[in-house]
Coordinates of C-alpha atoms in Angstrom, one line a residue:
M4 CA 0.0 0.0 0.0
F5 CA 1.2 3.5 -0.9
L6 CA -0.1 6.8 0.3
F7 CA -0.6 9.1 -2.7
S8 CA 0.9 12.6 -2.4
C9 CA 0.0 15.8 -4.2
G10 CA 0.8 19.4 -3.7
L11 CA 3.9 18.7 -1.6
L12 CA 6.7 21.3 -1.6
P13 CA 9.1 20.7 -4.5
N14 CA 12.7 19.9 -3.9
D15 CA 14.2 23.3 -4.5
N16 CA 17.8 22.5 -4.0
S17 CA 20.2 20.8 -6.3
G18 CA 19.9 17.3 -4.8
F19 CA 18.0 14.5 -6.5
W20 CA 17.4 10.9 -5.5
A21 CA 18.3 8.4 -8.2
K22 CA 18.5 4.6 -8.4
N23 CA 21.8 2.7 -8.5
F24 CA 20.8 -0.3 -10.6
K25 CA 24.0 -2.2 -9.7
T26 CA 23.5 -2.0 -6.0
D27 CA 19.7 -1.7 -6.0
K28 CA 20.0 1.3 -3.7
Y29 CA 19.2 5.0 -4.0
Y30 CA 21.9 7.7 -3.9
N31 CA 21.9 11.5 -4.0
V32 CA 22.8 13.3 -7.2
N33 CA 24.0 16.9 -7.1
A34 CA 22.8 18.7 -10.2
E35 CA 22.6 22.2 -11.7
L36 CA 19.8 23.7 -13.7
L37 CA 21.2 24.3 -17.2
Y38 CA 18.2 25.4 -19.2
E39 CA 14.6 26.4 -18.6
G40 CA 12.3 25.6 -21.5
T41 CA 8.6 26.2 -22.1
H42 CA 7.4 22.8 -20.9
C43 CA 10.5 21.5 -19.2
N44 CA 13.5 22.3 -17.0
V45 CA 16.8 20.5 -17.8
W46 CA 19.1 19.7 -15.0
A47 CA 22.5 18.0 -15.3
E48 CA 24.6 16.1 -12.8
I49 CA 27.6 18.1 -11.8
G50 CA 30.7 16.8 -13.4
S51 CA 28.8 15.0 -16.2
G52 CA 30.3 17.3 -18.9
I53 CA 26.9 18.3 -20.3
T54 CA 26.9 21.8 -21.7
S55 CA 24.2 24.4 -21.6
K56 CA 23.9 24.1 -25.3
Q57 CA 23.2 20.4 -25.1
A58 CA 20.6 21.0 -22.4
E59 CA 19.0 23.7 -24.6
N60 CA 18.9 21.3 -27.6
I61 CA 17.1 18.7 -25.4
A62 CA 14.7 21.2 -24.1
N63 CA 13.9 22.6 -27.5
E64 CA 13.3 19.2 -29.0
Y65 CA 11.0 18.4 -26.1
D66 CA 9.1 21.7 -26.3
E67 CA 8.7 21.9 -30.0
I68 CA 8.3 18.3 -31.2
I69 CA 8.2 15.6 -28.5
Y70 CA 5.6 17.2 -26.2
Q71 CA 3.2 18.0 -29.0
K72 CA 3.4 14.6 -30.7
M73 CA 3.0 12.7 -27.4
V74 CA 0.1 14.7 -26.1
S75 CA -1.7 14.4 -29.4
T76 CA -1.2 10.7 -29.7
F77 CA -1.5 9.4 -26.1
S78 CA -3.2 11.9 -23.9
I79 CA -6.8 12.0 -22.7
K80 CA -8.1 15.5 -23.0
D81 CA -10.3 17.9 -21.1
F82 CA -11.1 15.9 -18.0
Y83 CA -11.8 16.6 -14.3
F84 CA -10.1 15.1 -11.3
N85 CA -11.0 16.0 -7.7
D86 CA -13.3 18.7 -9.2
L87 CA -10.3 20.3 -10.9
P88 CA -10.1 20.7 -14.7
F89 CA -7.1 19.5 -16.8
S90 CA -6.6 19.9 -20.5
N91 CA -4.2 16.9 -20.9
I92 CA -2.5 14.2 -18.8
M93 CA 0.8 16.1 -18.6
E94 CA -0.9 18.9 -16.8
F95 CA -2.3 16.4 -14.4
A96 CA 1.1 14.8 -13.9
D97 CA 2.5 18.2 -13.0
W98 CA -0.3 18.7 -10.5
L99 CA 0.6 15.4 -8.9
G100 CA 4.2 16.5 -8.7
D101 CA 5.7 19.9 -8.1
R102 CA 3.1 22.1 -9.9
D103 CA 5.6 24.3 -11.7
D104 CA 4.0 23.7 -15.1
K105 CA 7.2 22.0 -16.4
L106 CA 8.6 18.5 -16.6
C107 CA 11.9 18.0 -14.8
I108 CA 14.5 16.3 -17.0
L109 CA 17.6 15.1 -15.1
L110 CA 20.7 14.2 -17.1
L111 CA 23.0 11.9 -15.2
D112 CA 25.3 8.9 -15.7
I113 CA 22.8 6.2 -14.7
K114 CA 24.6 3.5 -12.7
D115 CA 24.0 0.3 -14.6
N116 CA 26.0 -2.7 -15.7
Y117 CA 27.2 -1.2 -19.0
I118 CA 30.8 -2.0 -19.8
K119 CA 32.1 -0.9 -23.2
D120 CA 32.6 -3.8 -25.6
K121 CA 31.7 -6.3 -22.9
Y122 CA 28.1 -5.7 -21.8
N123 CA 26.7 -3.2 -24.3
A124 CA 23.1 -2.9 -23.1
Y125 CA 22.7 0.2 -21.0
I126 CA 19.8 1.9 -19.3
A127 CA 19.2 5.0 -21.4
G128 CA 16.6 6.5 -19.1
Y129 CA 13.7 5.9 -16.8
F130 CA 10.6 7.2 -15.2
W131 CA 9.7 6.2 -11.6
G132 CA 6.2 6.7 -10.3
G133 CA 7.5 7.0 -6.8
N134 CA 8.4 10.6 -7.5
L135 CA 4.7 11.3 -7.7
L136 CA 4.0 9.5 -4.4
N137 CA 4.8 10.1 -0.8
E138 CA 7.4 7.3 -1.0
Y139 CA 10.8 6.7 0.3
R140 CA 13.4 8.7 -1.7
S141 CA 10.7 10.5 -3.7
N142 CA 11.8 13.8 -5.4
Y143 CA 8.1 14.9 -5.4
R144 CA 8.4 16.0 -9.0
D145 CA 7.1 15.0 -12.4
M146 CA 10.4 14.0 -13.8
I147 CA 12.4 11.8 -16.2
Y148 CA 16.0 10.5 -15.8
L149 CA 18.2 10.5 -19.0
D150 CA 21.6 8.8 -19.2
T151 CA 24.8 10.7 -20.2
Y152 CA 27.2 7.8 -20.5
P153 CA 27.2 6.1 -23.0
S154 CA 24.2 8.2 -24.0
I155 CA 25.1 11.7 -25.3
T156 CA 28.8 10.9 -24.7
Y157 CA 29.1 8.1 -27.4
V158 CA 25.6 7.8 -28.7
P159 CA 23.9 10.3 -31.1
L160 CA 21.7 12.8 -29.3
E161 CA 18.8 11.5 -31.4
E162 CA 18.8 8.4 -29.3
T163 CA 18.3 10.5 -26.2
F164 CA 15.3 12.2 -27.9
N165 CA 13.9 8.7 -28.6
T166 CA 14.4 7.8 -25.0
L167 CA 12.7 10.9 -23.8
A168 CA 9.6 10.1 -25.9
H169 CA 9.7 6.5 -24.6
E170 CA 9.9 7.6 -20.9
M171 CA 7.3 10.3 -21.4
Q172 CA 4.8 7.7 -22.4
H173 CA 5.6 5.8 -19.1
L174 CA 4.9 9.0 -17.1
M175 CA 1.7 9.6 -19.0
N176 CA 0.6 5.9 -18.6
F177 CA 1.2 6.0 -14.8
S178 CA -0.8 9.2 -14.5
T179 CA -3.6 8.0 -16.8
S180 CA -3.9 4.9 -14.6
I181 CA -4.9 7.1 -11.7
I182 CA -7.7 8.6 -13.9
E183 CA -8.9 5.5 -15.9
R184 CA -7.9 2.4 -13.8
F185 CA -9.3 3.3 -10.4
Y186 CA -10.8 0.1 -9.1
E187 CA -12.5 -0.3 -5.7
E188 CA -9.3 -1.9 -4.3
G189 CA -7.1 0.9 -5.7
V190 CA -5.3 2.1 -8.8
M191 CA -4.0 -0.7 -11.1
L192 CA -0.9 0.1 -13.3
M193 CA -0.8 -1.4 -16.7
D194 CA 1.0 -4.7 -17.2
T195 CA 4.7 -4.1 -18.1
W196 CA 4.4 -5.4 -21.6
V197 CA 1.4 -3.1 -22.5
D198 CA 3.2 -0.1 -21.0
E199 CA 6.5 -1.0 -22.8
G200 CA 4.6 -1.6 -26.0
L201 CA 3.1 1.9 -25.9
S202 CA 6.5 3.3 -25.2
A203 CA 7.9 1.5 -28.2
A204 CA 5.1 3.0 -30.2
A205 CA 6.0 6.4 -28.7
E206 CA 9.4 6.1 -30.3
W207 CA 7.8 5.5 -33.7
V208 CA 5.5 8.5 -33.2
Y209 CA 8.5 10.7 -32.5
S210 CA 11.0 9.5 -35.1
G211 CA 9.7 6.7 -37.2
H212 CA 10.8 3.1 -37.3
S213 CA 13.5 1.8 -35.1
K214 CA 16.0 -0.1 -37.3
E215 CA 17.6 -1.5 -34.1
R216 CA 14.4 -3.2 -32.9
I217 CA 13.6 -4.5 -36.4
N218 CA 17.2 -5.8 -36.9
W219 CA 17.3 -7.5 -33.6
F220 CA 14.1 -9.4 -34.4
Q221 CA 15.1 -10.3 -37.9
N222 CA 18.6 -11.5 -36.9
N223 CA 17.7 -13.0 -33.5
G224 CA 20.4 -10.7 -32.1
N225 CA 23.3 -10.3 -34.4
S226 CA 26.3 -12.1 -35.9
K227 CA 28.8 -11.1 -33.2
G228 CA 27.5 -13.8 -30.9
N229 CA 24.9 -11.6 -29.1
E230 CA 22.2 -14.2 -29.5
G231 CA 18.6 -13.7 -28.5
L232 CA 16.0 -16.3 -28.0
I233 CA 13.3 -15.2 -30.4
N234 CA 13.9 -18.3 -32.5
K235 CA 13.0 -20.4 -29.4
G236 CA 9.8 -18.5 -28.8
N237 CA 10.9 -15.7 -26.4
N238 CA 8.7 -12.6 -26.6
F239 CA 7.3 -9.7 -24.7
F240 CA 4.2 -11.2 -22.9
V241 CA 6.0 -12.4 -19.9
W242 CA 8.5 -9.6 -19.6
D243 CA 12.2 -10.4 -18.9
N244 CA 11.5 -14.1 -18.1
R245 CA 14.5 -15.6 -19.8
E246 CA 17.3 -13.6 -18.3
N247 CA 18.9 -16.8 -16.9
E248 CA 19.2 -18.2 -20.4
S249 CA 20.7 -15.2 -22.3
S250 CA 22.2 -11.9 -21.3
Y251 CA 20.4 -10.4 -24.2
A252 CA 16.9 -12.0 -23.7
L253 CA 15.4 -8.7 -22.6
L254 CA 16.2 -7.2 -26.0
D255 CA 13.9 -9.9 -27.5
D256 CA 11.1 -8.4 -25.4
Y257 CA 11.8 -4.9 -26.7
A258 CA 12.0 -6.0 -30.3
T259 CA 8.9 -8.2 -30.3
V260 CA 6.7 -5.7 -28.4
Y261 CA 7.8 -3.0 -30.9
L262 CA 6.6 -5.2 -33.8
F263 CA 3.4 -6.2 -32.1
F264 CA 2.4 -2.6 -31.5
Q265 CA 3.3 -1.7 -35.0
W266 CA 1.1 -4.5 -36.2
L267 CA -1.8 -3.3 -34.0
R268 CA -1.5 0.2 -35.7
L269 CA -1.2 -1.1 -39.2
Q270 CA -4.3 -3.3 -38.7
T271 CA -6.3 -0.3 -37.4
N272 CA -4.9 3.2 -37.2
I273 CA -2.8 5.3 -34.9
S274 CA -5.8 6.0 -32.6
V275 CA -5.4 2.4 -31.3
Y276 CA -2.6 3.7 -29.0
K277 CA -4.9 6.2 -27.3
D278 CA -7.6 3.6 -27.0
I279 CA -5.2 1.3 -25.2
I280 CA -3.6 3.8 -22.8
S281 CA -7.1 5.2 -21.8
S282 CA -8.7 1.8 -21.3
E283 CA -10.3 0.8 -18.0
H284 CA -8.3 -2.4 -18.3
Y285 CA -4.7 -2.8 -17.2
D286 CA -3.8 -6.1 -19.0
F287 CA -4.3 -7.9 -22.3
N288 CA -8.0 -6.8 -22.2
A289 CA -6.9 -3.2 -22.9
V290 CA -5.4 -4.4 -26.2
L291 CA -8.3 -6.7 -27.0
A292 CA -10.9 -4.0 -26.5
A293 CA -9.1 -1.8 -28.9
M294 CA -9.0 -4.5 -31.6
I295 CA -12.7 -5.0 -32.0
N296 CA -12.4 -7.6 -34.7
Y297 CA -11.0 -10.2 -32.3
S298 CA -13.2 -12.2 -29.9
D299 CA -10.5 -13.3 -27.5
W300 CA -6.7 -13.1 -26.8
D301 CA -6.1 -16.6 -28.4
A302 CA -7.3 -15.3 -31.8
L303 CA -5.3 -12.1 -31.6
L304 CA -2.1 -13.8 -30.4
K305 CA -2.4 -16.5 -33.1
T306 CA -2.9 -14.0 -35.9
W307 CA 0.1 -11.9 -34.9
L308 CA 2.4 -14.9 -34.5
A309 CA 1.2 -16.2 -37.9
A310 CA 1.8 -12.7 -39.4
N311 CA 5.5 -12.9 -38.4
Y312 CA 5.9 -16.0 -40.5
I313 CA 3.5 -15.4 -43.4
N314 CA 3.8 -11.6 -43.6
D315 CA 1.2 -11.2 -46.3
P316 CA 1.1 -7.6 -47.5
Y317 CA -2.7 -7.3 -47.8
S318 CA -4.2 -9.1 -44.8
Q319 CA -4.1 -9.4 -41.1
Y320 CA -1.4 -12.0 -41.5
G321 CA 1.3 -9.4 -42.2
Y322 CA 2.4 -5.8 -41.9
K323 CA 0.3 -4.2 -44.7
N324 CA 3.3 -3.8 -47.0
D325 CA 4.9 -1.3 -44.7
P326 CA 8.2 -0.3 -46.4
D327 CA 10.3 -1.1 -43.3
L328 CA 8.4 -4.2 -42.2
K329 CA 7.3 -6.0 -45.4
N330 CA 10.5 -8.0 -45.5
I331 CA 10.8 -9.2 -41.9
F332 CA 10.6 -13.0 -41.3
V333 CA 10.7 -14.5 -37.8
P334 CA 14.1 -16.2 -37.2
A335 CA 14.0 -20.0 -37.0
P336 CA 16.4 -22.2 -34.9
N337 CA 18.8 -24.6 -36.6
K338 CA 17.2 -27.4 -34.7
I339 CA 14.1 -27.8 -32.7
E340 CA 13.0 -30.3 -30.1
T341 CA 9.8 -32.2 -30.4
S342 CA 8.8 -31.0 -26.9
V343 CA 9.5 -27.3 -26.1
K344 CA 8.8 -25.2 -23.0
L345 CA 6.7 -22.2 -23.9
A346 CA 5.7 -19.4 -21.5
P347 CA 2.4 -17.6 -21.9
G348 CA 2.4 -15.7 -25.2
E349 CA 5.3 -17.6 -26.8
G350 CA 5.2 -19.6 -30.0
V351 CA 7.5 -21.6 -32.3
Y352 CA 7.3 -22.9 -35.8
S353 CA 8.1 -26.3 -37.3
K354 CA 7.8 -27.9 -40.7
V355 CA 5.1 -30.6 -41.0
S356 CA 5.8 -33.5 -43.5
T357 CA 3.3 -35.9 -41.9
E358 CA 0.4 -35.3 -39.5
P359 CA 2.1 -34.7 -36.1
N360 CA 1.5 -36.3 -32.8
I361 CA 0.6 -33.5 -30.4
L362 CA -0.5 -35.6 -27.4
G363 CA 0.8 -34.6 -24.0
Q364 CA 0.7 -30.8 -24.6
G365 CA -0.1 -28.3 -21.9
I366 CA -3.7 -27.3 -21.5
N367 CA -3.0 -23.8 -22.8
I368 CA -1.0 -25.0 -25.9
N369 CA -2.6 -24.6 -29.3
N370 CA -1.4 -25.7 -32.8
V371 CA -2.4 -24.2 -36.1
Y372 CA -1.3 -25.0 -39.7
L373 CA -0.2 -21.8 -41.4
T374 CA -0.8 -23.0 -45.0
D375 CA -4.5 -23.3 -44.3
I376 CA -4.9 -21.2 -41.2
I377 CA -8.6 -20.4 -41.7
N378 CA -9.7 -24.1 -41.6
N379 CA -6.6 -25.3 -39.7
S380 CA -6.5 -28.4 -41.8
F381 CA -3.4 -30.5 -42.3
I382 CA -1.5 -30.1 -45.6
P383 CA 1.8 -32.0 -46.1
D384 CA 4.9 -29.7 -46.1
S385 CA 3.0 -27.0 -44.2
I386 CA 4.3 -25.0 -41.2
M387 CA 2.8 -25.6 -37.8
L388 CA 2.6 -22.9 -35.2
T389 CA 2.7 -24.1 -31.6
Y390 CA 1.9 -21.4 -29.1
N391 CA 0.8 -20.8 -25.5
K392 CA -2.5 -18.9 -25.3
N393 CA -2.4 -18.5 -21.5
T394 CA -3.3 -14.9 -20.5
N395 CA -1.7 -15.0 -17.1
I396 CA 1.6 -13.1 -17.2
F397 CA 2.7 -15.0 -14.1
G398 CA 1.8 -18.4 -15.6
R399 CA 4.3 -21.2 -15.8
T400 CA 5.8 -22.6 -19.0
E401 CA 4.0 -25.5 -20.6
I402 CA 5.1 -28.3 -22.9
G403 CA 4.2 -27.7 -26.6
K404 CA 4.7 -30.3 -29.3
T405 CA 6.5 -29.7 -32.6
T406 CA 7.5 -32.0 -35.5
G407 CA 11.2 -31.7 -34.6
E408 CA 11.9 -30.2 -38.0
P409 CA 12.6 -26.4 -38.1
A410 CA 10.5 -24.2 -40.2
G411 CA 12.0 -23.7 -43.7
A412 CA 12.1 -20.9 -46.2
I413 CA 9.1 -18.6 -46.7
A414 CA 9.1 -19.1 -50.5
S415 CA 6.2 -21.5 -50.5
F416 CA 4.0 -18.9 -48.8
L417 CA 4.9 -15.7 -50.6
S418 CA 6.2 -14.6 -54.0
F419 CA 8.1 -11.5 -53.0
G420 CA 11.6 -11.6 -51.8
R421 CA 13.1 -10.6 -48.4
S422 CA 16.2 -8.6 -47.7
V423 CA 18.7 -9.4 -45.1
L424 CA 19.0 -6.6 -42.6
S425 CA 22.3 -5.4 -41.2
E426 CA 23.5 -6.6 -37.8
T427 CA 22.6 -4.7 -34.7
T428 CA 24.9 -1.9 -33.6
F429 CA 26.0 -1.4 -30.0
P430 CA 25.7 0.1 -27.4
Y431 CA 22.0 -0.9 -27.1
R432 CA 19.6 1.0 -25.0
I433 CA 17.0 -0.4 -22.6
G434 CA 14.7 1.1 -20.0
A435 CA 14.3 0.4 -16.3
E436 CA 10.6 0.7 -15.6
D437 CA 10.1 -3.1 -15.7
L438 CA 12.7 -3.5 -12.9
L439 CA 11.2 -0.6 -10.8
R440 CA 7.6 -1.6 -11.2
Q441 CA 7.9 -5.3 -10.9
R442 CA 9.8 -5.0 -7.6
T443 CA 7.5 -2.3 -6.2
Y444 CA 4.0 -3.0 -7.4
N445 CA 3.9 -6.5 -9.0
R446 CA 0.3 -6.0 -10.2
K447 CA -0.9 -4.8 -6.8
P448 CA -3.2 -1.8 -6.5
I449 CA -1.9 1.5 -5.3
I450 CA -4.0 2.9 -2.5
I451 CA -4.3 6.6 -2.9
N452 CA -5.5 9.4 -0.6
I453 CA -6.1 12.7 -2.2
E454 CA -5.7 15.8 -0.1

């Protein structure tokens, strides 16, 4: 249980609480205000090397582009809370925080596990809802943390802008939950994968397609040995559940959730993002309600998994001939076991020469033949999709059956060719909200008390 705070005095000095992700402890950051924008104030950790001009560039990009695009795409508009009027969710977030009419952007070297040329994934930024609550180490501000090393120092500033849009969606999502997902037992935050999917969409809203996310999916990592587990079924639904199998498994989650939320948009329109973020639901039902042509999660999940193999340019089984997505093809393993462990949401593909024996599967495991997906009838030399339809993000893995023969080339399905994308470049940015939220809230309601 957490006591909600609003209207508390802002932290007017130069000290900020930040999270050390290596030690899992909070520490104090001394910072200076480098630039005051229209909708934001940009602070920088003392000794970070950030210049006033860099801070100005970040503030201008936020004020002139990011703020407008994000509010237009994701924000509920003209609503009341506690009998007070708000024109958009960012105004409400500011009211929850320091009430200075500006977002606080703190630039600092986020303490993570990044080691150049050794562990190249780094935390590029984060939003923590505790800063809007009367919680231990709260800064009592509406704020976003942005990394300065390797971000800004070695990574183009455009990546910092993408991170800012990504984290802004998290802030908006958290604040929207207080308005839209207020249940009798308290406020429910959106499941991590839905929240991260919307933030992945936010990056597209700001700057267009992420080649890094697409490349990671297409190549199952890259050719330098940074292997993901997409070819073994890993995806976003149970977030960060395979970290014990691969140091880069989390990147699978970012890549697959990016594609899933692109597929949602291409099958409907951009308004699907606002429909999801403003939903009364906090889980898969928020997505399902926005996709009115699907009766249940099983049907929606099956169609998207099939789309990643078939990628038909004209139907729901593909990405509508999107210039950057029309050539993707889900990576296949070199070999596949006849019995595989699949977490909720995961799926694998195998070639079917003769009708397979699927006895002994888990109760949530389904199979579908992609060559005749409508009737799901067996056709020799088809491809069988085996997937876990369980909607419980805390559900255990279940045994799914395959033919033991990896899925082959796509040529029998489609006539157009596919290009091979370049390998992923490093460093590779990730967020931290999944760590902060899972440890703190873990799908438990926030009990709030408005003063």
